[in-house]
GROMACS .gro file of N, CA and C in nm:
model
  384
    1GLN      N    1  -3.727  11.377   6.580
    1GLN     CA    2  -3.646  11.504   6.583
    1GLN      C    3  -3.527  11.509   6.499
    2VAL      N    4  -3.488  11.605   6.452
    2VAL     CA    5  -3.386  11.633   6.353
    2VAL      C    6  -3.295  11.748   6.429
    3GLN      N    7  -3.160  11.740   6.410
    3GLN     CA    8  -3.083  11.825   6.449
    3GLN      C    9  -3.062  11.925   6.338
    4LEU      N   10  -3.083  12.083   6.350
    4LEU     CA   11  -3.088  12.162   6.266
    4LEU      C   12  -2.968  12.234   6.307
    5VAL      N   13  -2.889  12.313   6.189
    5VAL     CA   14  -2.758  12.384   6.192
    5VAL      C   15  -2.788  12.514   6.145
    6GLU      N   16  -2.736  12.618   6.222
    6GLU     CA   17  -2.773  12.727   6.189
    6GLU      C   18  -2.626  12.804   6.135
    7SER      N   19  -2.627  12.902   6.069
    7SER     CA   20  -2.516  12.977   6.024
    7SER      C   21  -2.540  13.109   6.001
    8GLY      N   22  -2.417  13.199   5.994
    8GLY     CA   23  -2.447  13.331   5.954
    8GLY      C   24  -2.466  13.454   6.034
    9GLY      N   25  -2.463  13.410   6.162
    9GLY     CA   26  -2.475  13.503   6.261
    9GLY      C   27  -2.317  13.596   6.250
   10GLY      N   28  -2.342  13.702   6.349
   10GLY     CA   29  -2.231  13.767   6.360
   10GLY      C   30  -2.245  13.925   6.412
   11LEU      N   31  -2.135  14.012   6.423
   11LEU     CA   32  -2.149  14.142   6.454
   11LEU      C   33  -2.170  14.229   6.344
   12VAL      N   34  -2.277  14.315   6.337
   12VAL     CA   35  -2.297  14.401   6.254
   12VAL      C   36  -2.357  14.552   6.317
   13GLN      N   37  -2.319  14.668   6.246
   13GLN     CA   38  -2.363  14.790   6.291
   13GLN      C   39  -2.505  14.809   6.259
   14ALA      N   40  -2.574  14.904   6.336
   14ALA     CA   41  -2.721  14.933   6.302
   14ALA      C   42  -2.715  14.978   6.174
   15GLY      N   43  -2.823  14.933   6.115
   15GLY     CA   44  -2.856  14.970   5.958
   15GLY      C   45  -2.797  14.860   5.899
   16GLY      N   46  -2.721  14.789   5.922
   16GLY     CA   47  -2.642  14.658   5.831
   16GLY      C   48  -2.752  14.550   5.809
   17SER      N   49  -2.689  14.446   5.753
   17SER     CA   50  -2.749  14.333   5.694
   17SER      C   51  -2.675  14.192   5.718
   18LEU      N   52  -2.761  14.109   5.754
   18LEU     CA   53  -2.718  13.973   5.765
   18LEU      C   54  -2.788  13.887   5.701
   19ARG      N   55  -2.742  13.773   5.660
   19ARG     CA   56  -2.826  13.649   5.626
   19ARG      C   57  -2.802  13.536   5.684
   20LEU      N   58  -2.920  13.463   5.744
   20LEU     CA   59  -2.892  13.355   5.823
   20LEU      C   60  -2.918  13.222   5.735
   21SER      N   61  -2.871  13.111   5.768
   21SER     CA   62  -2.920  12.983   5.704
   21SER      C   63  -2.930  12.877   5.802
   22CYS      N   64  -3.010  12.788   5.757
   22CYS     CA   65  -3.036  12.668   5.866
   22CYS      C   66  -3.053  12.577   5.752
   23ALA      N   67  -2.989  12.425   5.801
   23ALA     CA   68  -3.022  12.306   5.732
   23ALA      C   69  -3.017  12.192   5.842
   24PRO      N   70  -3.100  12.088   5.798
   24PRO     CA   71  -3.080  11.977   5.888
   24PRO      C   72  -2.952  11.893   5.864
   25SER      N   73  -2.904  11.851   5.983
   25SER     CA   74  -2.774  11.768   5.975
   25SER      C   75  -2.802  11.629   5.916
   26GLY      N   76  -2.757  11.595   5.836
   26GLY     CA   77  -2.759  11.454   5.783
   26GLY      C   78  -2.899  11.395   5.753
   27ARG      N   79  -2.983  11.495   5.696
   27ARG     CA   80  -3.114  11.448   5.646
   27ARG      C   81  -3.163  11.536   5.520
   28THR      N   82  -3.240  11.464   5.444
   28THR     CA   83  -3.257  11.517   5.301
   28THR      C   84  -3.403  11.541   5.277
   29VAL      N   85  -3.475  11.490   5.379
   29VAL     CA   86  -3.637  11.494   5.369
   29VAL      C   87  -3.669  11.652   5.387
   30SER      N   88  -3.753  11.704   5.319
   30SER     CA   89  -3.782  11.845   5.348
   30SER      C   90  -3.869  11.858   5.470
   31ALA      N   91  -3.867  11.955   5.547
   31ALA     CA   92  -3.973  11.973   5.670
   31ALA      C   93  -4.094  12.028   5.620
   32TYR      N   94  -4.188  12.032   5.701
   32TYR     CA   95  -4.312  12.077   5.671
   32TYR      C   96  -4.293  12.236   5.696
   33ALA      N   97  -4.382  12.296   5.807
   33ALA     CA   98  -4.341  12.433   5.836
   33ALA      C   99  -4.208  12.454   5.892
   34MET      N  100  -4.136  12.576   5.887
   34MET     CA  101  -4.017  12.607   5.928
   34MET      C  102  -4.023  12.738   5.990
   35ALA      N  103  -3.932  12.778   6.083
   35ALA     CA  104  -3.959  12.929   6.119
   35ALA      C  105  -3.817  12.950   6.204
   36TRP      N  106  -3.836  13.091   6.222
   36TRP     CA  107  -3.708  13.145   6.301
   36TRP      C  108  -3.770  13.216   6.446
   37PHE      N  109  -3.698  13.190   6.531
   37PHE     CA  110  -3.732  13.227   6.675
   37PHE      C  111  -3.586  13.326   6.713
   38ARG      N  112  -3.607  13.400   6.803
   38ARG     CA  113  -3.481  13.451   6.864
   38ARG      C  114  -3.508  13.470   7.043
   39GLN      N  115  -3.406  13.489   7.079
   39GLN     CA  116  -3.389  13.509   7.238
   39GLN      C  117  -3.297  13.605   7.264
   40GLY      N  118  -3.340  13.726   7.311
   40GLY     CA  119  -3.253  13.830   7.360
   40GLY      C  120  -3.226  13.825   7.497
   41PRO      N  121  -3.105  13.912   7.544
   41PRO     CA  122  -3.064  13.897   7.685
   41PRO      C  123  -3.192  13.916   7.752
   42GLY      N  124  -3.213  13.829   7.864
   42GLY     CA  125  -3.311  13.856   7.981
   42GLY      C  126  -3.449  13.851   7.923
   43LYS      N  127  -3.464  13.780   7.800
   43LYS     CA  128  -3.589  13.769   7.743
   43LYS      C  129  -3.633  13.628   7.708
   44GLU      N  130  -3.770  13.609   7.682
   44GLU     CA  131  -3.791  13.477   7.645
   44GLU      C  132  -3.789  13.468   7.491
   45ARG      N  133  -3.787  13.343   7.434
   45ARG     CA  134  -3.775  13.309   7.327
   45ARG      C  135  -3.910  13.372   7.240
   46GLU      N  136  -3.880  13.415   7.140
   46GLU     CA  137  -3.999  13.478   7.057
   46GLU      C  138  -4.003  13.434   6.922
   47PHE      N  139  -4.124  13.447   6.859
   47PHE     CA  140  -4.134  13.416   6.718
   47PHE      C  141  -4.083  13.544   6.637
   48VAL      N  142  -4.012  13.518   6.528
   48VAL     CA  143  -3.950  13.596   6.429
   48VAL      C  144  -4.032  13.591   6.286
   49ALA      N  145  -4.012  13.489   6.237
   49ALA     CA  146  -4.082  13.470   6.110
   49ALA      C  147  -4.114  13.313   6.080
   50GLY      N  148  -4.203  13.289   5.975
   50GLY     CA  149  -4.259  13.157   5.950
   50GLY      C  150  -4.268  13.131   5.822
   51VAL      N  151  -4.251  13.024   5.750
   51VAL     CA  152  -4.264  12.998   5.635
   51VAL      C  153  -4.348  12.860   5.628
   52SER      N  154  -4.429  12.832   5.527
   52SER     CA  155  -4.488  12.714   5.495
   52SER      C  156  -4.410  12.602   5.420
   53ARG      N  157  -4.435  12.483   5.401
   53ARG     CA  158  -4.366  12.401   5.324
   53ARG      C  159  -4.331  12.440   5.191
   54SER      N  160  -4.413  12.471   5.109
   54SER     CA  161  -4.393  12.531   4.991
   54SER      C  162  -4.323  12.652   4.968
   55GLY      N  163  -4.307  12.733   5.072
   55GLY     CA  164  -4.268  12.864   5.077
   55GLY      C  165  -4.346  12.977   5.020
   56GLY      N  166  -4.465  12.938   4.997
   56GLY     CA  167  -4.580  13.029   4.922
   56GLY      C  168  -4.634  13.125   5.043
   57ASN      N  169  -4.632  13.065   5.168
   57ASN     CA  170  -4.698  13.153   5.268
   57ASN      C  171  -4.601  13.181   5.366
   58THR      N  172  -4.600  13.320   5.429
   58THR     CA  173  -4.504  13.348   5.511
   58THR      C  174  -4.579  13.421   5.628
   59ASP      N  175  -4.521  13.448   5.760
   59ASP     CA  176  -4.556  13.541   5.868
   59ASP      C  177  -4.455  13.585   5.929
   60TYR      N  178  -4.473  13.724   5.976
   60TYR     CA  179  -4.381  13.793   6.054
   60TYR      C  180  -4.440  13.849   6.157
   61ALA      N  181  -4.334  13.863   6.276
   61ALA     CA  182  -4.363  13.929   6.396
   61ALA      C  183  -4.366  14.093   6.336
   62ASP      N  184  -4.442  14.155   6.413
   62ASP     CA  185  -4.459  14.298   6.395
   62ASP      C  186  -4.327  14.389   6.383
   63SER      N  187  -4.238  14.342   6.487
   63SER     CA  188  -4.104  14.393   6.502
   63SER      C  189  -4.006  14.379   6.398
   64VAL      N  190  -4.042  14.271   6.317
   64VAL     CA  191  -3.963  14.261   6.178
   64VAL      C  192  -4.007  14.278   6.051
   65ASN      N  193  -4.146  14.303   6.053
   65ASN     CA  194  -4.218  14.313   5.923
   65ASN      C  195  -4.159  14.423   5.832
   66GLY      N  196  -4.127  14.416   5.714
   66GLY     CA  197  -4.085  14.493   5.632
   66GLY      C  198  -3.925  14.506   5.627
   67ARG      N  199  -3.877  14.460   5.718
   67ARG     CA  200  -3.688  14.465   5.746
   67ARG      C  201  -3.657  14.300   5.711
   68PHE      N  202  -3.724  14.205   5.767
   68PHE     CA  203  -3.667  14.061   5.755
   68PHE      C  204  -3.741  13.993   5.640
   69THR      N  205  -3.677  13.902   5.580
   69THR     CA  206  -3.744  13.809   5.480
   69THR      C  207  -3.710  13.676   5.497
   70ILE      N  208  -3.811  13.593   5.517
   70ILE     CA  209  -3.799  13.439   5.551
   70ILE      C  210  -3.813  13.378   5.396
   71SER      N  211  -3.715  13.272   5.374
   71SER     CA  212  -3.745  13.191   5.234
   71SER      C  213  -3.660  13.041   5.276
   72ARG      N  214  -3.711  12.961   5.175
   72ARG     CA  215  -3.666  12.834   5.181
   72ARG      C  216  -3.624  12.781   5.039
   73ASP      N  217  -3.528  12.693   5.039
   73ASP     CA  218  -3.491  12.639   4.918
   73ASP      C  219  -3.514  12.480   4.929
   74ASN      N  220  -3.619  12.422   4.883
   74ASN     CA  221  -3.641  12.284   4.936
   74ASN      C  222  -3.540  12.193   4.837
   75ALA      N  223  -3.501  12.245   4.734
   75ALA     CA  224  -3.405  12.167   4.653
   75ALA      C  225  -3.279  12.129   4.753
   76LYS      N  226  -3.252  12.252   4.792
   76LYS     CA  227  -3.122  12.253   4.912
   76LYS      C  228  -3.141  12.219   5.040
   77ASN      N  229  -3.282  12.207   5.067
   77ASN     CA  230  -3.306  12.173   5.209
   77ASN      C  231  -3.277  12.287   5.286
   78THR      N  232  -3.283  12.408   5.265
   78THR     CA  233  -3.207  12.490   5.350
   78THR      C  234  -3.316  12.632   5.369
   79LEU      N  235  -3.316  12.689   5.500
   79LEU     CA  236  -3.405  12.789   5.539
   79LEU      C  237  -3.320  12.914   5.543
   80TYR      N  238  -3.362  13.029   5.521
   80TYR     CA  239  -3.286  13.145   5.520
   80TYR      C  240  -3.370  13.245   5.584
   81LEU      N  241  -3.294  13.344   5.634
   81LEU     CA  242  -3.353  13.473   5.702
   81LEU      C  243  -3.271  13.594   5.669
   82GLN      N  244  -3.325  13.662   5.566
   82GLN     CA  245  -3.245  13.787   5.535
   82GLN      C  246  -3.284  13.917   5.612
   83MET      N  247  -3.191  13.972   5.685
   83MET     CA  248  -3.238  14.060   5.772
   83MET      C  249  -3.155  14.208   5.756
   84ASN      N  250  -3.252  14.284   5.720
   84ASN     CA  251  -3.204  14.421   5.665
   84ASN      C  252  -3.226  14.542   5.763
   85SER      N  253  -3.185  14.644   5.770
   85SER     CA  254  -3.199  14.765   5.852
   85SER      C  255  -3.190  14.708   5.999
   86LEU      N  256  -3.075  14.640   6.027
   86LEU     CA  257  -3.087  14.594   6.151
   86LEU      C  258  -3.070  14.684   6.279
   87LYS      N  259  -3.147  14.660   6.392
   87LYS     CA  260  -3.143  14.754   6.494
   87LYS      C  261  -3.074  14.690   6.618
   88PRO      N  262  -3.022  14.765   6.723
   88PRO     CA  263  -2.970  14.711   6.859
   88PRO      C  264  -3.048  14.630   6.922
   89GLU      N  265  -3.196  14.658   6.907
   89GLU     CA  266  -3.287  14.559   6.965
   89GLU      C  267  -3.305  14.431   6.884
   90ASP      N  268  -3.260  14.411   6.757
   90ASP     CA  269  -3.255  14.264   6.714
   90ASP      C  270  -3.133  14.192   6.782
   91THR      N  271  -3.063  14.235   6.868
   91THR     CA  272  -2.956  14.155   6.910
   91THR      C  273  -3.022  14.036   6.995
   92ALA      N  274  -2.951  13.913   6.950
   92ALA     CA  275  -3.031  13.796   7.022
   92ALA      C  276  -2.964  13.666   6.948
   93ILE      N  277  -3.002  13.569   7.019
   93ILE     CA  278  -2.969  13.432   6.965
   93ILE      C  279  -3.080  13.387   6.868
   94TYR      N  280  -3.034  13.374   6.758
   94TYR     CA  281  -3.152  13.321   6.650
   94TYR      C  282  -3.166  13.160   6.650
   95TYR      N  283  -3.283  13.118   6.666
   95TYR     CA  284  -3.288  12.960   6.623
   95TYR      C  285  -3.373  12.938   6.534
   96CYS      N  286  -3.337  12.830   6.455
   96CYS     CA  287  -3.432  12.781   6.365
   96CYS      C  288  -3.504  12.670   6.401
   97ALA      N  289  -3.628  12.671   6.339
   97ALA     CA  290  -3.726  12.560   6.414
   97ALA      C  291  -3.786  12.482   6.290
   98ALA      N  292  -3.811  12.366   6.301
   98ALA     CA  293  -3.873  12.288   6.183
   98ALA      C  294  -3.991  12.195   6.243
   99ARG      N  295  -4.101  12.162   6.160
   99ARG     CA  296  -4.202  12.065   6.167
   99ARG      C  297  -4.152  11.973   6.092
  100MET      N  298  -4.105  11.852   6.129
  100MET     CA  299  -4.049  11.763   6.053
  100MET      C  300  -4.157  11.640   6.035
  101THR      N  301  -4.251  11.624   6.126
  101THR     CA  302  -4.353  11.528   6.113
  101THR      C  303  -4.508  11.587   6.076
  102TYR      N  304  -4.577  11.510   6.000
  102TYR     CA  305  -4.698  11.555   5.966
  102TYR      C  306  -4.787  11.506   6.050
  103TYR      N  307  -4.841  11.622   6.143
  103TYR     CA  308  -4.947  11.608   6.246
  103TYR      C  309  -5.109  11.609   6.213
  104GLY      N  310  -5.136  11.623   6.084
  104GLY     CA  311  -5.248  11.642   6.016
  104GLY      C  312  -5.300  11.789   5.960
  105THR      N  313  -5.192  11.863   6.000
  105THR     CA  314  -5.247  12.011   5.960
  105THR      C  315  -5.102  12.051   5.880
  106THR      N  316  -5.107  12.139   5.790
  106THR     CA  317  -5.012  12.213   5.740
  106THR      C  318  -5.050  12.376   5.714
  107GLY      N  319  -4.933  12.439   5.717
  107GLY     CA  320  -4.953  12.602   5.715
  107GLY      C  321  -4.828  12.653   5.786
  108VAL      N  322  -4.857  12.766   5.854
  108VAL     CA  323  -4.744  12.852   5.898
  108VAL      C  324  -4.783  12.877   6.055
  109TYR      N  325  -4.679  12.840   6.123
  109TYR     CA  326  -4.690  12.829   6.289
  109TYR      C  327  -4.631  12.945   6.347
  110ARG      N  328  -4.675  13.007   6.455
  110ARG     CA  329  -4.602  13.116   6.545
  110ARG      C  330  -4.554  13.036   6.675
  111ASP      N  331  -4.616  12.945   6.720
  111ASP     CA  332  -4.606  12.880   6.838
  111ASP      C  333  -4.504  12.784   6.871
  112ARG      N  334  -4.416  12.790   6.959
  112ARG     CA  335  -4.300  12.688   6.979
  112ARG      C  336  -4.354  12.542   6.976
  113GLY      N  337  -4.463  12.518   7.033
  113GLY     CA  338  -4.493  12.387   7.042
  113GLY      C  339  -4.547  12.328   6.907
  114SER      N  340  -4.554  12.394   6.807
  114SER     CA  341  -4.581  12.331   6.667
  114SER      C  342  -4.468  12.274   6.627
  115PHE      N  343  -4.342  12.313   6.662
  115PHE     CA  344  -4.214  12.250   6.592
  115PHE      C  345  -4.150  12.156   6.676
  116ASP      N  346  -4.096  12.042   6.607
  116ASP     CA  347  -4.041  11.941   6.668
  116ASP      C  348  -3.882  11.916   6.661
  117SER      N  349  -3.826  12.026   6.604
  117SER     CA  350  -3.694  11.989   6.586
  117SER      C  351  -3.620  12.153   6.590
  118TRP      N  352  -3.506  12.165   6.643
  118TRP     CA  353  -3.459  12.287   6.682
  118TRP      C  354  -3.305  12.292   6.658
  119GLY      N  355  -3.282  12.402   6.610
  119GLY     CA  356  -3.106  12.422   6.621
  119GLY      C  357  -3.034  12.470   6.753
  120GLN      N  358  -2.913  12.498   6.733
  120GLN     CA  359  -2.841  12.532   6.879
  120GLN      C  360  -2.859  12.687   6.879
  121GLY      N  361  -2.875  12.744   6.763
  121GLY     CA  362  -2.872  12.902   6.786
  121GLY      C  363  -2.752  12.964   6.719
  122THR      N  364  -2.765  13.080   6.677
  122THR     CA  365  -2.660  13.172   6.619
  122THR      C  366  -2.672  13.284   6.667
  123GLN      N  367  -2.557  13.354   6.723
  123GLN     CA  368  -2.567  13.485   6.778
  123GLN      C  369  -2.564  13.592   6.679
  124VAL      N  370  -2.652  13.697   6.691
  124VAL     CA  371  -2.662  13.795   6.622
  124VAL      C  372  -2.645  13.927   6.706
  125THR      N  373  -2.537  14.021   6.685
  125THR     CA  374  -2.524  14.123   6.755
  125THR      C  375  -2.507  14.255   6.680
  126VAL      N  376  -2.601  14.351   6.711
  126VAL     CA  377  -2.613  14.467   6.642
  126VAL      C  378  -2.554  14.592   6.731
  127SER      N  379  -2.458  14.646   6.694
  127SER     CA  380  -2.392  14.766   6.777
  127SER      C  381  -2.462  14.898   6.737
  128SER      N  382  -2.458  14.973   6.817
  128SER     CA  383  -2.548  15.116   6.758
  128SER      C  384  -2.423  15.212   6.740
   0.00000   0.00000   0.00000
């Protein structure tokens, strides 16, 4: 497991934008698949967006498709989530997840069990 550190959360008005970043603490080896999850008040943690190791393949939850963009810069070992047209229902703690170990398959993953490293989360609050 590797400790991931998220940044970029905050308070924004509906319709606004934020960009989240995530990088491993003290490690330079690139992760395999990475993803963003979120957990709203009183809700379970849910998949938001995922990206393959190369960055060439991405996947999005229906609720954010067309508004959010996931990307990664492997040279900087950093994962991003550009969030546009934010809605109050996007309010949540956003978590970065990484698959740091090769388990025999590669690709893009949606399930929490596919990731072995997590961040502590960053709060995103969207006001109406």
